[in-house]
Coordinates of C-alpha atoms in Angstrom, one line a residue:
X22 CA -5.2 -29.1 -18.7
X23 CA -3.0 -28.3 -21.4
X24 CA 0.4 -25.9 -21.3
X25 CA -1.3 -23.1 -22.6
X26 CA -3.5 -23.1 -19.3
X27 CA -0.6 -23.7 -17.6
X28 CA 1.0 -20.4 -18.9
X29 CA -1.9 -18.3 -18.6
X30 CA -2.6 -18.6 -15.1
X31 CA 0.6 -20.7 -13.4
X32 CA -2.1 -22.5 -10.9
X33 CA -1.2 -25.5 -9.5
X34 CA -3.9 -29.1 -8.8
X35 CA -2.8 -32.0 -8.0
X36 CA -3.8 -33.1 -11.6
X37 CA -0.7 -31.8 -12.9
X38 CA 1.4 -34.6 -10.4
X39 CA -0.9 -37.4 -11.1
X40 CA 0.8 -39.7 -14.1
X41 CA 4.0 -37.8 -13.8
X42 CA 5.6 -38.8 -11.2
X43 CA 5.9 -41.9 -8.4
X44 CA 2.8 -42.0 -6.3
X45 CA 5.6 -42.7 -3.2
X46 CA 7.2 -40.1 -3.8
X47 CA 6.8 -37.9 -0.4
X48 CA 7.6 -34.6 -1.7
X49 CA 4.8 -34.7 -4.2
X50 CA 2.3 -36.7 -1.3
X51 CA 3.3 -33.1 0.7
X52 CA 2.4 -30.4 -1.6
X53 CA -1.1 -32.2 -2.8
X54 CA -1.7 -32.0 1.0
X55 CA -1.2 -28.9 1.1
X56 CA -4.1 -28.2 -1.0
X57 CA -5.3 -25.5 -3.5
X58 CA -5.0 -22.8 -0.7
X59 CA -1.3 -23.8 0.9
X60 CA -3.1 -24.0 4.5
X61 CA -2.7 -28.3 4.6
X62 CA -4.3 -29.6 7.4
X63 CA -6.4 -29.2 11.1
X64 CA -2.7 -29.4 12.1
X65 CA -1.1 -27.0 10.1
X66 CA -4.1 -24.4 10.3
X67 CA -4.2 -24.4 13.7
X68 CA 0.1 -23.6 13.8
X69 CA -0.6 -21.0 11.3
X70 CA -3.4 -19.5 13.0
X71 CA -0.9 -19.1 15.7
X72 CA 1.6 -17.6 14.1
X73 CA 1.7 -13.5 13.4
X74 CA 0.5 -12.2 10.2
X75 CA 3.7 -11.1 9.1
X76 CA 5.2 -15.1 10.1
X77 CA 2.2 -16.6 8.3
X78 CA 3.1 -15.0 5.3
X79 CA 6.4 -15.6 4.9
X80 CA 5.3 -19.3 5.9
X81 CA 2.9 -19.4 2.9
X82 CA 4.8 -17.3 0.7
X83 CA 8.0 -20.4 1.1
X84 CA 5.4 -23.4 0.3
X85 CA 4.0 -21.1 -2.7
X86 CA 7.8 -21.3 -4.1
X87 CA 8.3 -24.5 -3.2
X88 CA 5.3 -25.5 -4.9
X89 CA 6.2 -23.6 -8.1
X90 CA 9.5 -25.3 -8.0
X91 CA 7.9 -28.0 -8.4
X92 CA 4.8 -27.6 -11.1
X93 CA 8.1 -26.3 -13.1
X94 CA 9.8 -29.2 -13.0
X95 CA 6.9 -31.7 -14.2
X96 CA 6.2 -28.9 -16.9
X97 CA 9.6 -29.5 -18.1
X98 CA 9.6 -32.9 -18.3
X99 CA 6.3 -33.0 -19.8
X100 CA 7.7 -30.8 -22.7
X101 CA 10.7 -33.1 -22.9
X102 CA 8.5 -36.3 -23.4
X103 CA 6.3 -34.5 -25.8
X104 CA 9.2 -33.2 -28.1
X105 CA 10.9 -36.6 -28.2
X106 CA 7.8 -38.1 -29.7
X107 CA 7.4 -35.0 -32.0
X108 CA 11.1 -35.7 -33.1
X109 CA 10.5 -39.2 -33.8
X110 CA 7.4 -38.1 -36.1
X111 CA 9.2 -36.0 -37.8
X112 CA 11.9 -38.4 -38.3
X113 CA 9.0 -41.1 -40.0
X114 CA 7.8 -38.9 -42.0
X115 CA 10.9 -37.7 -43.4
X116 CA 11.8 -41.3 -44.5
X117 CA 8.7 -41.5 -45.9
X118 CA 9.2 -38.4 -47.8
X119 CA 12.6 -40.2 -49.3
X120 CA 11.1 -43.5 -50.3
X121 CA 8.3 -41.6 -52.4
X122 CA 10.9 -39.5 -53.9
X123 CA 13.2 -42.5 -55.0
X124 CA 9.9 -44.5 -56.5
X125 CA 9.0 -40.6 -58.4
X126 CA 12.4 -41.1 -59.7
X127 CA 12.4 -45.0 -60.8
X128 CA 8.9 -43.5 -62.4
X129 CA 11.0 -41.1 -64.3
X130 CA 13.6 -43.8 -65.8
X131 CA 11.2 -46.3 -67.0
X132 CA 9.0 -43.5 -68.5
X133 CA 12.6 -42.1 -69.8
X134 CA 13.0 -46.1 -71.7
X135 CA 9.3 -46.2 -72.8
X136 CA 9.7 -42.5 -74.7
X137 CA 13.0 -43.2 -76.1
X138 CA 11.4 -46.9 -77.7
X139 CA 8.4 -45.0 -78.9
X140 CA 10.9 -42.4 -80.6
X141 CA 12.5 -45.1 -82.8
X142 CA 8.9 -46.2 -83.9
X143 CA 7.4 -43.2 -85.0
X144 CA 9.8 -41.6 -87.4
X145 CA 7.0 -38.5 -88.4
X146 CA 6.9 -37.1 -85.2
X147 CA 6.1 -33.1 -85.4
X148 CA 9.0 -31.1 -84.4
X149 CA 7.6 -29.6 -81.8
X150 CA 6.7 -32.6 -80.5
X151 CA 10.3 -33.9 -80.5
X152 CA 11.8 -31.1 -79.3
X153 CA 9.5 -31.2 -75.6
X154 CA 10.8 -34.9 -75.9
X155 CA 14.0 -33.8 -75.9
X156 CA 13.5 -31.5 -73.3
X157 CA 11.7 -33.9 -71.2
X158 CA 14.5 -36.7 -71.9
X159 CA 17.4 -34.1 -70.7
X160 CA 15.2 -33.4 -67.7
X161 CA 14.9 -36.9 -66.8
X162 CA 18.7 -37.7 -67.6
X163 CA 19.7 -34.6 -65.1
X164 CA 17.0 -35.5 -62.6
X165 CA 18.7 -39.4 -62.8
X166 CA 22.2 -38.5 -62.8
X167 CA 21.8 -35.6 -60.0
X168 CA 19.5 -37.9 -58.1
X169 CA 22.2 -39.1 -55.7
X170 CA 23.2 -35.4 -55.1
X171 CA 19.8 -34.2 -54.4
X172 CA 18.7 -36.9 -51.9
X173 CA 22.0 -35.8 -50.2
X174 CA 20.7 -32.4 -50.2
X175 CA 17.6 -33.3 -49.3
X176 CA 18.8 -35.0 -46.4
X177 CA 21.0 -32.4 -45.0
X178 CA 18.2 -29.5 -45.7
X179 CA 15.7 -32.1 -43.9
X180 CA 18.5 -31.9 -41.2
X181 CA 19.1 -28.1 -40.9
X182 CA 15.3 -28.0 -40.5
X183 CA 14.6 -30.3 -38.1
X184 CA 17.3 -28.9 -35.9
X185 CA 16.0 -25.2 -36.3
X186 CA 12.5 -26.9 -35.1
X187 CA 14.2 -28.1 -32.2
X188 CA 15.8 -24.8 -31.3
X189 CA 12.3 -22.9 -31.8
X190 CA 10.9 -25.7 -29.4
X191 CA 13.9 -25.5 -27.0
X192 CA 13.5 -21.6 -27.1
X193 CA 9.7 -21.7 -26.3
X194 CA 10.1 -24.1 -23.5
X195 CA 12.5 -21.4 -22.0
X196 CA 10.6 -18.7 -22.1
X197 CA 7.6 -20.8 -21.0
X198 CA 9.4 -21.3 -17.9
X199 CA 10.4 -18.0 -17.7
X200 CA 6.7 -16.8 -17.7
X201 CA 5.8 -19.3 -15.1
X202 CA 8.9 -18.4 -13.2
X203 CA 9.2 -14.4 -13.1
X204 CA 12.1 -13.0 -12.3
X205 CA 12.5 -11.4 -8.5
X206 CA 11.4 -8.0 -8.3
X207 CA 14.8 -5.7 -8.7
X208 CA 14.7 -3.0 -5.6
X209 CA 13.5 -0.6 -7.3
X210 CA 10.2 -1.9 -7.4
X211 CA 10.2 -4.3 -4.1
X212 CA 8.4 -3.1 -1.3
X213 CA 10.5 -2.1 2.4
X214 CA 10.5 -4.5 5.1
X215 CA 9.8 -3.4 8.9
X216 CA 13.7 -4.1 9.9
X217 CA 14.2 -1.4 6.5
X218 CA 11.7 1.3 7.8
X219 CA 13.0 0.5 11.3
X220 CA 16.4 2.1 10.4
X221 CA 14.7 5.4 8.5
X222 CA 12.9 6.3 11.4
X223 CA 14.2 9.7 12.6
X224 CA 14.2 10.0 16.4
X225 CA 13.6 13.6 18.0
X226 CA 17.1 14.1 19.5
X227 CA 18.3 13.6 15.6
X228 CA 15.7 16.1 14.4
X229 CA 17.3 18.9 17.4
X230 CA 20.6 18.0 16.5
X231 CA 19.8 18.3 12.6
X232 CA 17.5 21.4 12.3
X233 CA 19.7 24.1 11.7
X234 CA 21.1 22.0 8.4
X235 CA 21.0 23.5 5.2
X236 CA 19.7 20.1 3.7
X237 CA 17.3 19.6 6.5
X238 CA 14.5 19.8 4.4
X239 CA 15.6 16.7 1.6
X240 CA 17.0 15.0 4.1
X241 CA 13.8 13.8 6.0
X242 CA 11.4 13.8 2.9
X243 CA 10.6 9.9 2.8
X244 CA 11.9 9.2 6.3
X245 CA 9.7 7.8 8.9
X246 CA 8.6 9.4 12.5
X247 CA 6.8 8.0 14.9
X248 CA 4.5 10.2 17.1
X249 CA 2.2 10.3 19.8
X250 CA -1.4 11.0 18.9
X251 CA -3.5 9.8 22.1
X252 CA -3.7 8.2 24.9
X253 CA -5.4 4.4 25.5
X254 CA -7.6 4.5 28.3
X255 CA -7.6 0.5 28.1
X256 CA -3.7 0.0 28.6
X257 CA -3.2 3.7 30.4
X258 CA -0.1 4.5 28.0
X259 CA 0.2 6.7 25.1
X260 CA -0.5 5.7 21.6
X261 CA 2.0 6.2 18.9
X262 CA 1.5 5.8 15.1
X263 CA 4.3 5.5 12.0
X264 CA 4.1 8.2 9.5
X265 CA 5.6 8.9 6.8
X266 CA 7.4 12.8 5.8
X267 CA 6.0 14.1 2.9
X268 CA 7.9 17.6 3.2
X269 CA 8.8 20.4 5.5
X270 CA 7.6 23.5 6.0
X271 CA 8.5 26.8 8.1
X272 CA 5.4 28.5 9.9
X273 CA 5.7 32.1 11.5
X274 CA 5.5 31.5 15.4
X275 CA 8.7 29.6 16.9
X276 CA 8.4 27.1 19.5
X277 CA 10.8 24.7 21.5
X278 CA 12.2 21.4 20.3
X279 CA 14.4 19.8 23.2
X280 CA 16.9 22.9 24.3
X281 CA 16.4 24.4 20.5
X282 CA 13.9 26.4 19.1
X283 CA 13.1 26.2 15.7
X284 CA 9.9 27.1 12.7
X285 CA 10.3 23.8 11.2
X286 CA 7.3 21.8 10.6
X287 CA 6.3 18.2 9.3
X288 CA 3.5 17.2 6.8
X289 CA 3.4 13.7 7.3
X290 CA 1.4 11.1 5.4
X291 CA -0.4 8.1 7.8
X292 CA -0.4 5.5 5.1
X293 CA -3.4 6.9 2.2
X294 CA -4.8 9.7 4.1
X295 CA -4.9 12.9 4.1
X296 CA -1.3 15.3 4.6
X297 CA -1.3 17.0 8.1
X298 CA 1.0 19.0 9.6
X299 CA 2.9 18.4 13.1
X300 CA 5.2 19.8 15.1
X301 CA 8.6 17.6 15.7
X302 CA 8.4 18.1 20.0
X303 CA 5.5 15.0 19.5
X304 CA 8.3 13.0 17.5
X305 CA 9.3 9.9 20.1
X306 CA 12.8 8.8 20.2
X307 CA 12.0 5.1 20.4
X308 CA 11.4 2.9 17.2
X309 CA 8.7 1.8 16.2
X310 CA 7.0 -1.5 16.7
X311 CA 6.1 -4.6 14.7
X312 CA 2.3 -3.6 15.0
X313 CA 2.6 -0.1 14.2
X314 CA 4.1 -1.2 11.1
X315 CA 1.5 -3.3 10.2
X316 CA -1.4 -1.0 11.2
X317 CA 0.6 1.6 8.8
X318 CA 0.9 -1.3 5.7
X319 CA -3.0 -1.6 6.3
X320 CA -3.6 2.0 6.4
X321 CA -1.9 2.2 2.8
X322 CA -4.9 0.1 1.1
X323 CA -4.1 0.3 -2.6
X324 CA -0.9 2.4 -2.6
X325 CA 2.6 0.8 -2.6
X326 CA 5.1 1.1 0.4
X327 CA 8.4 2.9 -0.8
X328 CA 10.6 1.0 -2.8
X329 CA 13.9 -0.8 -1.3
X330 CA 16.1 1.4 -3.5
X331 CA 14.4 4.4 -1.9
X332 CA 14.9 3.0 1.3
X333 CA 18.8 2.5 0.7
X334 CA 19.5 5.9 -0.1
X335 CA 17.2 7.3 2.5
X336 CA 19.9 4.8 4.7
X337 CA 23.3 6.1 3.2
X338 CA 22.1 9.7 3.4
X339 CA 21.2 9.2 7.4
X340 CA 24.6 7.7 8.0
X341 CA 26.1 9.9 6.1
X342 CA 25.0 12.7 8.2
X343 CA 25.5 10.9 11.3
X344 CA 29.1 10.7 10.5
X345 CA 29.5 14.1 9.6
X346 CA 32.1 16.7 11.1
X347 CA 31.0 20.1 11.4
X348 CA 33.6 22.9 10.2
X349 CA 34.1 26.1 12.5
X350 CA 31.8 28.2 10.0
X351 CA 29.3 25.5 9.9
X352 CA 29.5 25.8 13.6
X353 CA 29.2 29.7 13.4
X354 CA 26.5 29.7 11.2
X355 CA 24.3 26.5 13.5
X356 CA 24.8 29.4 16.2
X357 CA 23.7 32.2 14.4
X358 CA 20.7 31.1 13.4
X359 CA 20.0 29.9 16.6
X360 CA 20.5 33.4 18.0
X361 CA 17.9 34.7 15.4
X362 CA 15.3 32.6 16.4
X363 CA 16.0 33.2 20.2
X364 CA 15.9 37.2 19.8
X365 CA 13.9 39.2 21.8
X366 CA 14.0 42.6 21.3
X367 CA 14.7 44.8 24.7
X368 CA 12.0 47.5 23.9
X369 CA 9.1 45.7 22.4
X370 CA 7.2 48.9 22.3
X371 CA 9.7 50.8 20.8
X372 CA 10.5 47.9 17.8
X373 CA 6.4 48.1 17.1
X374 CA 6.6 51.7 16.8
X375 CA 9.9 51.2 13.9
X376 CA 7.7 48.5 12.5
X377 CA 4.6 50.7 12.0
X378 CA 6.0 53.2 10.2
X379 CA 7.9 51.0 7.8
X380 CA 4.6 49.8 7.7
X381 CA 2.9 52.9 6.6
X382 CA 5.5 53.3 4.6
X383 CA 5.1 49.9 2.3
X384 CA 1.4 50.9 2.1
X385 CA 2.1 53.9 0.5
X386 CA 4.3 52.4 -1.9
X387 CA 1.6 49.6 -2.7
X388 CA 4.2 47.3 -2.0
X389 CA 2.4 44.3 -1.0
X390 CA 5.2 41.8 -0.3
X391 CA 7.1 43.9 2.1
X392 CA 3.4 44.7 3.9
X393 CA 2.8 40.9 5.0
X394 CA 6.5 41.0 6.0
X395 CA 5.9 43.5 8.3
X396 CA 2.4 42.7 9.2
X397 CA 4.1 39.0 10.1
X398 CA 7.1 40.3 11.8
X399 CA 4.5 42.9 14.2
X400 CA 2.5 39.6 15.3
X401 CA 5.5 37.8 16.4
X402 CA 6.0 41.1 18.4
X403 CA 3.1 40.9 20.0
X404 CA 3.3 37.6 20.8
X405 CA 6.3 37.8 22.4
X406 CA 4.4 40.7 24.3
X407 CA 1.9 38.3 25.7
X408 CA 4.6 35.7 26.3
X409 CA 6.5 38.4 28.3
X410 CA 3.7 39.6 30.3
X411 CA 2.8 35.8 31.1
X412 CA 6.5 34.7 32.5
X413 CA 6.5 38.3 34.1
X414 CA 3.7 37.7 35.7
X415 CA 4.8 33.9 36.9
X416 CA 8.4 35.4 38.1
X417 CA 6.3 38.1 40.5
X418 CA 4.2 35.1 42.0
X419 CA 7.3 33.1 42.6
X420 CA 9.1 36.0 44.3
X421 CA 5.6 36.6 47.0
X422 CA 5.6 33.3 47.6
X423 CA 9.6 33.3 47.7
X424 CA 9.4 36.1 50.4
X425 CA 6.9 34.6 52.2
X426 CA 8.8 31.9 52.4
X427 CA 11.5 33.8 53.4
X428 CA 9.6 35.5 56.2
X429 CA 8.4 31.9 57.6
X430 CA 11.8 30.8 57.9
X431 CA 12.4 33.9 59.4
X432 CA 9.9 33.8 62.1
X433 CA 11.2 30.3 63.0
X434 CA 14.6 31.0 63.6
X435 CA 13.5 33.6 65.6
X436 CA 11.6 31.9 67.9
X437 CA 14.4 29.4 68.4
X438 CA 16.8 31.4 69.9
X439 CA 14.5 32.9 72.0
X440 CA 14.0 29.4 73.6
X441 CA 17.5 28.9 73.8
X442 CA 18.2 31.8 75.1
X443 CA 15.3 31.1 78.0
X444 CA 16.4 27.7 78.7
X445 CA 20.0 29.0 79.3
X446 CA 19.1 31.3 81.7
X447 CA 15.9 30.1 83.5
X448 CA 15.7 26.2 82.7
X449 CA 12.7 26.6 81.2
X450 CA 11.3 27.0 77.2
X451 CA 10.3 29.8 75.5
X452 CA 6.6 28.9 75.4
X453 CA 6.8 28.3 79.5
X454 CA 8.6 31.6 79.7
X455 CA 5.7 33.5 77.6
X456 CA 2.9 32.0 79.8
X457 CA 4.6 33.9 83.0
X458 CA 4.4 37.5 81.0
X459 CA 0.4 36.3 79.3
X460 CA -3.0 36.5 80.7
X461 CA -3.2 32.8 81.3
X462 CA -6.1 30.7 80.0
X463 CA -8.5 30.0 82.3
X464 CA -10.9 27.3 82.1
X465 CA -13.9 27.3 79.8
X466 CA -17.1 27.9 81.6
X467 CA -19.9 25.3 79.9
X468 CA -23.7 26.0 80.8
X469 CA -26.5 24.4 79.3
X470 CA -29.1 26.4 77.6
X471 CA -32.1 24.9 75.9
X472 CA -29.9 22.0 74.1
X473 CA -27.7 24.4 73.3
X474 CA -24.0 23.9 75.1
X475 CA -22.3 27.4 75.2
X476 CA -18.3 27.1 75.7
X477 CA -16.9 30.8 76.8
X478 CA -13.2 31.2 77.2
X479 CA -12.4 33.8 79.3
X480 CA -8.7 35.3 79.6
X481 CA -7.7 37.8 82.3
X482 CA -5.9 37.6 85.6
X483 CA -8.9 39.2 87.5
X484 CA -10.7 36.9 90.0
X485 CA -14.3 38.5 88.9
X486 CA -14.5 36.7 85.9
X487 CA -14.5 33.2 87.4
X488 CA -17.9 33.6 89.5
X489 CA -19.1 35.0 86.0
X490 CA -22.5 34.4 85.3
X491 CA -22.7 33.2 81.5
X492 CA -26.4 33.4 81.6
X493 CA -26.7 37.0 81.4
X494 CA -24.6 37.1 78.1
X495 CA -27.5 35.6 76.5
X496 CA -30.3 38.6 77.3

């Protein structure tokens, strides 16, 4: 495999440690066990298999490092080896260059002797002729007498050059290594942890106590809830799930949040689906679990969890609000608003009747806006009608059964001191006391009819009815 491989796709076989390094050495015999897919062994696949998912991966993601750590360092001293024997190329052939140069130049001289002998022989030479040889003779006599200088030149250019060479080498290797070895991901792009969402999470006694803010709205967009959405018939507890707020919104009817009442409402994301709204009394005040966070990183799919940046201002903001002192106008306006959403008008009847003619009134004048004002303010009236008539109906069914109560109680007491009083004065209870002043019960009379048993309690003090003959009660 050559570097350019090794760029392109940073993979890592155990070709790349074989004629590298020591066979003994037992780092090296440790990664190629790992293998191509970092899971080693039986041994190690079975540990890893018991491990969580988020465990595993951290345990693969620090062999995938280590392993890196590793392929970088034979890459590098792969490089180095190479460039040495590049230098000492470079370093032949530039000798080589040299020695050519000097024979050119011994060349030059004895062609400089053989032109100057031939110029004495031949004395009718054309002019021209002997003017290019005296070029040609000052060329050679600069070229010998500045041939010291110019091998020195030579020799420092050669130099210069094979130092830049090096550099552009040098710099290359770097930025090899710095395409095999990327840079961590800054925050801004890394992905939140569980322990980071963990400490977003808004519990519901924070959303009651945080409501009424003016910056209620920001503040929880990109926070995290966690909510109750069914029940496990399996287990027999309710089932909670992590979602994410994707904004706030106010809706017409109030309702109750803890000891508050309030309009808010939450759209909140469950990993890539769909938006939904909820209201914030299904919000639980425990955190949420390892699994739920996992379930919510697998509902995501494709998208990407918020950043670690996000989730650090999302974390100053909370405390930040946590910490924060309410002024006496803060206070006064908290209470305020609190008494606007609690009001319930005293005539409900009368206020629909106000309402209905401002109502005609904004029809007339075509004024649509201040209609579904109107409109909405007349259904929260009747609504708070029906509510009305619902606890006024509950109060009367608690008072009946209050005064029957009541009555009960009543009765007893009663009946108590009469016992008292009859055990004071004749030694005897109130129920042997009312058997002297009743008809007393007299046996029951049981004659036999056909199968039939017929049971006939007779009470009266007179004789006659104890020789009575049930038999004619049945003509």
């Amino acid at each position: 495999r050559n570097d350019s491989d090794s760029d392109e796709d940073g993979a890592f076989h155990d070709d790349d440690i074989d004629g590298v390094e020591d066979e003994n050495d037992t780092e090296l015999r440790e990664i190629k066990s790992w293998g191509d897919d970092l899971m080693g062994d039986e041994k190690d696949r079975s540990m890893l298999n018991a491990m969580t998912a988020l465990d595993r991966e951290k345990f693969l993601a620090e062999r995938a490092e280590r392993r890196q750590v590793v392929l970088d360092r034979l890459e590098l001293k792969r490089k180095v080896r190479g460039e040495t024997g590049v230098s000492d190329n470079r370093r032949i052939s530039s000798r080589r260059e040299e020695k050519s140069k000097n024979s050119k130049s011994l060349r030059a001289l004895k062609r400089q002797r053989d032109e100057k002998s031939s110029k004495k022989s031949s004395v009718r030479a054309p002019t021209a002729n002997v003017s290019s040889d005296r070029r040609r003779t000052s060329y050679y006599d600069d070229e010998s007498s500045g041939s010291d200088n110019s091998r020195d030149r030579r020799r420092r250019r050669d130099s210069r050059s094979r130092s830049r060479s090096r550099s552009r080498s040098l710099s290359s290797d770097r930025h090899s290594t710095r395409n095999k070895n990327p840079r961590p991901p800054s925050p801004s792009t890394k992905n939140a942890t569980y322990e980071q969402i963990r400490r977003i999470t808004v519990a519901r006694n924070d959303l009651e106590k945080w409501m009424y803010k003016h910056d209620f709205d920001t503040l929880l967009i990109d926070c995290f809830v966690r909510i109750v959405f069914g029940f496990d018939q399996e287990t027999k507890q309710q089932k909670y799930r992590l979602c994410r707020i994707a904004d706030v919104s106010e809706r017409e009817k109030t309702y109750t949040v803890g000891n508050s009442v309030s309009k808010k409402v939450l759209h909140l994301a469950y990993g890539s689906f769909k938006e939904k709204t909820f209201l914030m009394d299904i919000v639980s005040n425990s955190p949420p679990t390892e699994d739920e966070f996992l379930r919510y990183m697998t509902a995501l799919g494709t998208e990407r969890m918020i950043s670690v940046s996000l989730v650090e201002a999302k974390m100053q903001d909370l405390q930040k609000t946590r910490d924060h002192i309410y002024s006496n106008q803060e206070i006064e306006e908290r209470i305020s608003i609190k008494k606007a959403l609690q009001r319930v008008p005293a005539n409900i009847a009368a206020e629909k009747l106000i309402l209905s003619a401002q109502l005609d009134q904004a029809r007339e004048e075509h004024d649509d806006e201040k209609i579904v004002d109107i409109e909405a303010r007349i259904a929260s009236l009747d609504d708070l009608a029906h509510e009305k008539r619902q606890t006024s109906g509950k109060l009367e069914e608690f008072a009946k059964l209050n005064e029957k109560n009541r009555m009960a109680q009543f009765e007893e007491a009663r009946r108590a001191e009469i016992e008292l009083k009859n055990f004071k004065k004749f030694g005897i209870t109130g129920t042997q006391a009312d058997s002297k002043h009743h008809p007393k019960k007299s046996k029951s009379k049981r004659t036999q009819l056909n199968g039939v048993t017929l049971e006939v309690y007779v009470l009266s003090k007179d004789t006659y009815f104890d020789d009575l003959d049930v038999s004619d009660l049945i003509q």
